[in-house]
Amino acid sequence: MRKGHNTLAYIVTHKIDLELMSGALFLFVAKSRKACKALFFDGNGLVLIHKKIDRGRFMSFEHIKEVTEINSNELMLILNGGQIPLSKSGKKILLKR
């Protein structure tokens, strides 16, 4: 979790091959799952949010093998220490209401 704006922007544009200025938020979770960083372009510049949690860990993303799109509710769930239900293949499980 030592990477800053420039390195994370490079990862998004060159390694993941996505458009940084698309309005999407990119979430990076530490191997220890105790910290995460979110990077997005707000129309004026890059915004970097860094969150460390005292107890527990962020959900594991080891089953996810590719870039996955989540919605704002799922992002809030992750940032608050919750889990998005995933199948063993890494696909999201749709919850019926």
PDB file of C-alpha atoms in Angstrom:
ATOM      1  CA  MET A   1       0.000   0.000   0.000  1.00  0.00           C
ATOM      2  CA  ARG A   2       2.923   2.333  -0.673  1.00  0.00           C
ATOM      3  CA  LYS A   3       1.786   3.259  -4.164  1.00  0.00           C
ATOM      4  CA  GLY A   4       0.528   6.790  -4.747  1.00  0.00           C
ATOM      5  CA  HIS A   5      -1.518   8.631  -7.375  1.00  0.00           C
ATOM      6  CA  ASN A   6       0.938   8.230 -10.232  1.00  0.00           C
ATOM      7  CA  THR A   7       1.728   4.536  -9.785  1.00  0.00           C
ATOM      8  CA  LEU A   8      -1.918   3.543  -9.308  1.00  0.00           C
ATOM      9  CA  ALA A   9      -2.876   5.633 -12.362  1.00  0.00           C
ATOM     10  CA  TYR A  10      -0.174   3.806 -14.349  1.00  0.00           C
ATOM     11  CA  ILE A  11      -1.553   0.427 -13.218  1.00  0.00           C
ATOM     12  CA  VAL A  12      -5.080   1.384 -14.308  1.00  0.00           C
ATOM     13  CA  THR A  13      -4.082   2.722 -17.725  1.00  0.00           C
ATOM     14  CA  HIS A  14      -1.261   0.340 -18.694  1.00  0.00           C
ATOM     15  CA  LYS A  15      -1.656  -2.909 -16.740  1.00  0.00           C
ATOM     16  CA  ILE A  16      -5.453  -3.128 -16.489  1.00  0.00           C
ATOM     17  CA  ASP A  17      -5.876  -1.182 -19.778  1.00  0.00           C
ATOM     18  CA  LEU A  18      -8.844   0.938 -18.660  1.00  0.00           C
ATOM     19  CA  GLU A  19      -9.559   4.637 -19.061  1.00  0.00           C
ATOM     20  CA  LEU A  20      -8.720   6.476 -15.835  1.00  0.00           C
ATOM     21  CA  MET A  21     -10.878   9.510 -16.652  1.00  0.00           C
ATOM     22  CA  SER A  22     -14.010   7.452 -17.364  1.00  0.00           C
ATOM     23  CA  GLY A  23     -15.580   8.344 -14.027  1.00  0.00           C
ATOM     24  CA  ALA A  24     -15.028   4.857 -12.632  1.00  0.00           C
ATOM     25  CA  LEU A  25     -13.588   4.298  -9.173  1.00  0.00           C
ATOM     26  CA  PHE A  26     -10.727   1.818  -8.932  1.00  0.00           C
ATOM     27  CA  LEU A  27     -10.345  -0.079  -5.649  1.00  0.00           C
ATOM     28  CA  PHE A  28      -7.029  -1.608  -4.568  1.00  0.00           C
ATOM     29  CA  VAL A  29      -6.923  -3.849  -1.478  1.00  0.00           C
ATOM     30  CA  ALA A  30      -3.696  -4.691   0.404  1.00  0.00           C
ATOM     31  CA  LYS A  31      -2.535  -8.310   0.631  1.00  0.00           C
ATOM     32  CA  SER A  32      -3.146  -8.187   4.394  1.00  0.00           C
ATOM     33  CA  ARG A  33      -6.706  -6.932   3.656  1.00  0.00           C
ATOM     34  CA  LYS A  34      -6.303  -4.359   6.481  1.00  0.00           C
ATOM     35  CA  ALA A  35      -6.114  -1.370   4.111  1.00  0.00           C
ATOM     36  CA  CYS A  36      -7.485  -0.284   0.757  1.00  0.00           C
ATOM     37  CA  LYS A  37      -7.106   2.626  -1.631  1.00  0.00           C
ATOM     38  CA  ALA A  38      -9.666   4.004  -4.036  1.00  0.00           C
ATOM     39  CA  LEU A  39      -8.627   6.100  -7.041  1.00  0.00           C
ATOM     40  CA  PHE A  40     -10.917   8.119  -9.288  1.00  0.00           C
ATOM     41  CA  PHE A  41     -10.928  11.212 -11.481  1.00  0.00           C
ATOM     42  CA  ASP A  42     -13.477  13.776 -10.282  1.00  0.00           C
ATOM     43  CA  GLY A  43     -13.340  15.979 -13.398  1.00  0.00           C
ATOM     44  CA  ASN A  44     -10.734  18.280 -11.877  1.00  0.00           C
ATOM     45  CA  GLY A  45      -8.000  15.884 -10.778  1.00  0.00           C
ATOM     46  CA  LEU A  46      -7.192  12.497  -9.315  1.00  0.00           C
ATOM     47  CA  VAL A  47      -8.636  11.668  -5.906  1.00  0.00           C
ATOM     48  CA  LEU A  48      -6.976   9.033  -3.726  1.00  0.00           C
ATOM     49  CA  ILE A  49      -8.790   7.676  -0.685  1.00  0.00           C
ATOM     50  CA  HIS A  50      -6.901   5.454   1.761  1.00  0.00           C
ATOM     51  CA  LYS A  51      -8.733   3.488   4.450  1.00  0.00           C
ATOM     52  CA  LYS A  52      -7.211   1.294   7.170  1.00  0.00           C
ATOM     53  CA  ILE A  53      -9.416  -0.691   9.501  1.00  0.00           C
ATOM     54  CA  ASP A  54      -8.651  -1.420  13.154  1.00  0.00           C
ATOM     55  CA  ARG A  55     -10.498  -4.713  13.548  1.00  0.00           C
ATOM     56  CA  GLY A  56     -11.258  -7.387  10.993  1.00  0.00           C
ATOM     57  CA  ARG A  57     -10.251  -7.394   7.358  1.00  0.00           C
ATOM     58  CA  PHE A  58     -11.665  -6.348   4.037  1.00  0.00           C
ATOM     59  CA  MET A  59     -13.196  -9.167   2.034  1.00  0.00           C
ATOM     60  CA  SER A  60     -10.898 -11.520   0.143  1.00  0.00           C
ATOM     61  CA  PHE A  61     -10.633 -10.987  -3.594  1.00  0.00           C
ATOM     62  CA  GLU A  62      -8.403 -14.008  -4.303  1.00  0.00           C
ATOM     63  CA  HIS A  63     -11.178 -15.831  -6.197  1.00  0.00           C
ATOM     64  CA  ILE A  64     -11.633 -12.898  -8.584  1.00  0.00           C
ATOM     65  CA  LYS A  65      -9.285 -13.390 -11.526  1.00  0.00           C
ATOM     66  CA  GLU A  66     -10.238 -10.344 -13.595  1.00  0.00           C
ATOM     67  CA  VAL A  67     -11.392  -6.766 -13.192  1.00  0.00           C
ATOM     68  CA  THR A  68     -14.893  -6.826 -11.722  1.00  0.00           C
ATOM     69  CA  GLU A  69     -17.467  -4.065 -11.781  1.00  0.00           C
ATOM     70  CA  ILE A  70     -19.392  -3.395  -8.584  1.00  0.00           C
ATOM     71  CA  ASN A  71     -22.118  -0.890  -7.823  1.00  0.00           C
ATOM     72  CA  SER A  72     -22.061   1.884  -5.208  1.00  0.00           C
ATOM     73  CA  ASN A  73     -23.967  -0.206  -2.646  1.00  0.00           C
ATOM     74  CA  GLU A  74     -21.402  -3.016  -2.943  1.00  0.00           C
ATOM     75  CA  LEU A  75     -18.567  -0.492  -2.587  1.00  0.00           C
ATOM     76  CA  MET A  76     -20.093   0.876   0.613  1.00  0.00           C
ATOM     77  CA  LEU A  77     -20.524  -2.679   1.883  1.00  0.00           C
ATOM     78  CA  ILE A  78     -16.828  -3.425   1.262  1.00  0.00           C
ATOM     79  CA  LEU A  79     -15.637  -0.151   2.836  1.00  0.00           C
ATOM     80  CA  ASN A  80     -17.718  -0.866   5.936  1.00  0.00           C
ATOM     81  CA  GLY A  81     -16.156  -4.313   6.378  1.00  0.00           C
ATOM     82  CA  GLY A  82     -18.924  -6.347   4.747  1.00  0.00           C
ATOM     83  CA  GLN A  83     -18.704  -9.097   2.157  1.00  0.00           C
ATOM     84  CA  ILE A  84     -20.100  -9.308  -1.363  1.00  0.00           C
ATOM     85  CA  PRO A  85     -21.305 -12.896  -1.798  1.00  0.00           C
ATOM     86  CA  LEU A  86     -19.152 -14.668  -4.409  1.00  0.00           C
ATOM     87  CA  SER A  87     -19.329 -18.139  -5.874  1.00  0.00           C
ATOM     88  CA  LYS A  88     -16.225 -20.349  -5.970  1.00  0.00           C
ATOM     89  CA  SER A  89     -15.637 -19.235  -9.566  1.00  0.00           C
ATOM     90  CA  GLY A  90     -15.376 -15.601  -8.422  1.00  0.00           C
ATOM     91  CA  LYS A  91     -18.675 -14.515  -9.911  1.00  0.00           C
ATOM     92  CA  LYS A  92     -21.059 -12.434  -7.853  1.00  0.00           C
ATOM     93  CA  ILE A  93     -24.074 -14.226  -6.461  1.00  0.00           C
ATOM     94  CA  LEU A  94     -27.236 -12.258  -7.092  1.00  0.00           C
ATOM     95  CA  LEU A  95     -29.330 -11.947  -3.973  1.00  0.00           C
ATOM     96  CA  LYS A  96     -33.080 -12.000  -4.473  1.00  0.00           C
ATOM     97  CA  ARG A  97     -35.097  -9.527  -2.444  1.00  0.00           C
TER      98      ARG A  97
END
